[in-house]
Short mmCIF file of C-alpha atoms in Angstrom, two decimals:
data_model
loop_
_atom_site.label_atom_id
_atom_site.label_comp_id
_atom_site.label_asym_id
_atom_site.label_seq_id
_atom_site.Cartn_x
_atom_site.Cartn_y
_atom_site.Cartn_z
CA UNK Q 1 105.41 71.74 64.22
CA UNK Q 2 104.04 72.20 60.75
CA UNK Q 3 106.16 74.83 59.13
CA UNK Q 4 106.73 75.91 55.59
CA UNK Q 5 109.63 78.14 54.69
CA UNK Q 6 108.73 80.56 52.00
CA UNK Q 7 110.82 83.13 50.21
CA UNK Q 8 113.86 81.28 48.93
CA UNK Q 9 115.68 83.50 46.51
CA UNK Q 10 115.54 82.44 42.87
CA UNK Q 11 118.56 84.66 42.29
CA UNK Q 12 120.83 82.68 44.58
CA UNK Q 13 121.78 80.10 41.95
CA UNK Q 14 122.21 82.62 39.14
CA UNK Q 15 124.33 84.85 41.37
CA UNK Q 16 126.73 81.98 42.03
CA UNK Q 17 127.24 81.59 38.30
CA UNK Q 18 127.80 85.29 37.67
CA UNK Q 19 129.95 85.97 40.77
CA UNK Q 20 127.69 88.72 42.03
CA UNK Q 21 126.15 89.03 45.45
CA UNK Q 22 122.74 87.48 45.92
CA UNK Q 23 120.04 89.83 47.18
CA UNK Q 24 118.95 89.44 50.77
CA UNK Q 25 116.24 86.85 51.20
CA UNK Q 26 113.49 87.07 53.76
CA UNK Q 27 112.20 83.73 55.00
CA UNK Q 28 108.69 83.56 56.33
CA UNK Q 29 107.68 80.63 58.50
CA UNK Q 30 104.05 79.71 58.17
CA UNK Q 31 102.31 76.81 59.84
CA UNK Q 32 99.24 75.67 58.01
CA UNK Q 33 96.35 73.24 58.24
CA UNK Q 34 97.51 69.65 58.23
CA UNK Q 35 95.93 67.32 55.70
CA UNK Q 36 93.99 65.75 58.60
CA UNK Q 37 92.14 69.06 59.07
CA UNK Q 38 90.76 68.96 55.52
CA UNK Q 39 88.30 66.33 54.41
CA UNK Q 40 89.52 64.27 51.49
CA UNK Q 41 85.98 63.39 50.38
CA UNK Q 42 86.00 66.19 47.82
CA UNK Q 43 83.85 68.45 49.98
CA UNK Q 44 83.01 71.47 47.84
CA UNK Q 45 81.76 73.63 50.70
CA UNK Q 46 82.38 77.31 50.02
CA UNK Q 47 84.11 79.04 52.92
CA UNK Q 48 84.73 82.73 53.46
CA UNK Q 49 87.58 84.67 54.99
CA UNK Q 50 89.92 87.61 54.56
CA UNK Q 51 93.24 87.94 52.80
CA UNK Q 52 95.95 87.94 55.46
CA UNK Q 53 98.82 88.35 53.00
CA UNK Q 54 99.16 88.29 49.20
CA UNK Q 55 102.25 89.13 47.18
CA UNK Q 56 101.64 90.33 43.64
CA UNK Q 57 105.29 89.63 42.82
CA UNK Q 58 105.36 85.99 43.95
CA UNK Q 59 101.64 85.44 43.27
CA UNK Q 60 100.78 83.57 46.43
CA UNK Q 61 99.39 84.40 49.82
CA UNK Q 62 97.41 83.26 52.83
CA UNK Q 63 93.76 83.50 53.83
CA UNK Q 64 92.43 83.78 57.37
CA UNK Q 65 89.10 81.90 57.39
CA UNK Q 66 86.04 83.25 59.20
CA UNK Q 67 85.65 82.05 62.77
CA UNK Q 68 89.33 82.56 63.55
CA UNK Q 69 90.34 85.50 65.74
CA UNK Q 70 92.19 88.09 63.64
CA UNK Q 71 94.51 89.24 66.42
CA UNK Q 72 95.30 86.09 68.37
CA UNK Q 73 95.25 83.42 65.68
CA UNK Q 74 97.90 80.79 65.15
CA UNK Q 75 99.66 80.50 61.80
CA UNK Q 76 98.27 76.97 61.53
CA UNK Q 77 94.86 78.54 60.88
CA UNK Q 78 95.96 80.06 57.56
CA UNK Q 79 95.11 78.63 54.12
CA UNK Q 80 97.48 78.91 51.13
CA UNK Q 81 96.30 80.56 47.89
CA UNK Q 82 98.11 80.76 44.52
CA UNK Q 83 97.19 83.01 41.61
CA UNK Q 84 96.29 80.01 39.42
CA UNK Q 85 93.45 79.19 41.82
CA UNK Q 86 91.81 82.62 41.60
CA UNK Q 87 88.72 82.96 39.41
CA UNK Q 88 89.30 86.25 37.63
CA UNK Q 89 87.50 88.34 35.04
CA UNK Q 90 88.78 88.09 31.48
CA UNK Q 91 89.76 91.24 29.64
CA UNK Q 92 87.62 92.06 26.60
CA UNK Q 93 90.64 91.96 24.29
CA UNK Q 94 91.79 88.59 25.67
CA UNK Q 95 94.95 90.07 27.17
CA UNK Q 96 96.39 87.93 29.94
CA UNK Q 97 96.64 89.48 33.38
CA UNK Q 98 97.39 88.29 36.88
CA UNK Q 99 94.84 89.28 39.50
CA UNK Q 100 96.02 90.69 42.78
CA UNK Q 101 94.40 90.62 46.18
CA UNK Q 102 94.66 93.19 48.95
CA UNK Q 103 95.08 92.62 52.65
CA UNK Q 104 91.76 92.38 54.56
CA UNK Q 105 89.79 91.83 51.34
CA UNK Q 106 86.82 89.47 51.88
CA UNK Q 107 86.87 86.35 49.70
CA UNK Q 108 85.00 83.06 49.21
CA UNK Q 109 86.88 79.85 48.40
CA UNK Q 110 86.91 76.07 48.57
CA UNK Q 111 89.57 74.14 50.48
CA UNK Q 112 91.49 71.09 49.31
CA UNK Q 113 94.26 69.05 50.90
CA UNK Q 114 97.84 69.85 49.86
CA UNK Q 115 98.39 69.01 46.20
CA UNK Q 116 102.11 68.28 46.46
CA UNK Q 117 103.67 65.45 48.38
CA UNK Q 118 105.37 66.84 51.46
CA UNK Q 119 103.34 70.05 51.46
CA UNK Q 120 101.80 70.66 54.86
CA UNK Q 121 99.42 73.43 53.94
CA UNK Q 122 95.78 73.18 52.87
CA UNK Q 123 95.14 74.97 49.62
CA UNK Q 124 92.31 77.25 48.56
CA UNK Q 125 90.86 77.02 45.07
CA UNK Q 126 88.01 78.60 43.10
CA UNK Q 127 88.62 81.85 44.98
CA UNK Q 128 86.12 84.64 44.25
CA UNK Q 129 85.10 87.82 46.00
CA UNK Q 130 82.92 87.23 49.09
CA UNK Q 131 79.73 88.03 47.18
CA UNK Q 132 80.58 85.43 44.51
CA UNK Q 133 81.81 87.88 41.88
CA UNK Q 134 84.99 87.13 39.96
CA UNK Q 135 88.15 88.94 41.05
CA UNK Q 136 88.41 92.14 38.96
CA UNK Q 137 91.34 92.78 36.66
CA UNK Q 138 92.15 96.00 38.52
CA UNK Q 139 91.52 96.88 42.14
CA UNK Q 140 89.50 99.94 43.11
CA UNK Q 141 91.57 103.12 42.76
CA UNK Q 142 94.23 101.50 40.54
CA UNK Q 143 93.80 103.84 37.58
CA UNK Q 144 93.81 106.95 39.77
CA UNK Q 145 97.07 105.87 41.45
CA UNK Q 146 98.61 104.88 38.11
CA UNK Q 147 97.69 108.21 36.50
CA UNK Q 148 99.06 110.16 39.47
CA UNK Q 149 102.34 108.22 39.34
CA UNK Q 150 102.70 108.70 35.58
CA UNK Q 151 102.06 112.44 35.86
CA UNK Q 152 104.63 112.75 38.63
CA UNK Q 153 107.22 110.81 36.62
CA UNK Q 154 106.52 112.90 33.54
CA UNK Q 155 106.99 116.09 35.54
CA UNK Q 156 110.31 114.83 36.91
CA UNK Q 157 111.53 114.01 33.40
CA UNK Q 158 110.55 117.43 32.06
CA UNK Q 159 112.28 119.12 35.00
CA UNK Q 160 115.48 117.14 34.37
CA UNK Q 161 115.44 118.05 30.69
CA UNK Q 162 114.83 121.74 31.38
CA UNK Q 163 117.57 122.07 34.00
#
């Protein structure tokens, strides 16, 4: 069984040094393509799929390629993606940002064999939106949600000061 345990806590070591309790860690088992499933000839075929999972905090996730049943797929059908392999728009002022992807978002990508020895998961690279556009710096509706949150927090602060 090809399995990859993901989610080891980076706080575990530091918590041992500081004598504080380590936060709970959730381990996720994910079976992925074996290196036999991916051609090693440098095939640059662009594939499409949807984002199954992507964590903005840890900056990695998994893609479910087209042709695989969404509801009854096996974890071995997933492809690993890391933020460094996402083609993203650059901000006009040159400010660095980390693009995020949403669940069920359609994307296009190329697949390579695992880049680390011992890794059992095929890896996506050159990820773009399904229509070939670069991943935007901010997802649709981000500014509206951010503004709403800031207004709510400001109102809470004013209320606390006034009471």
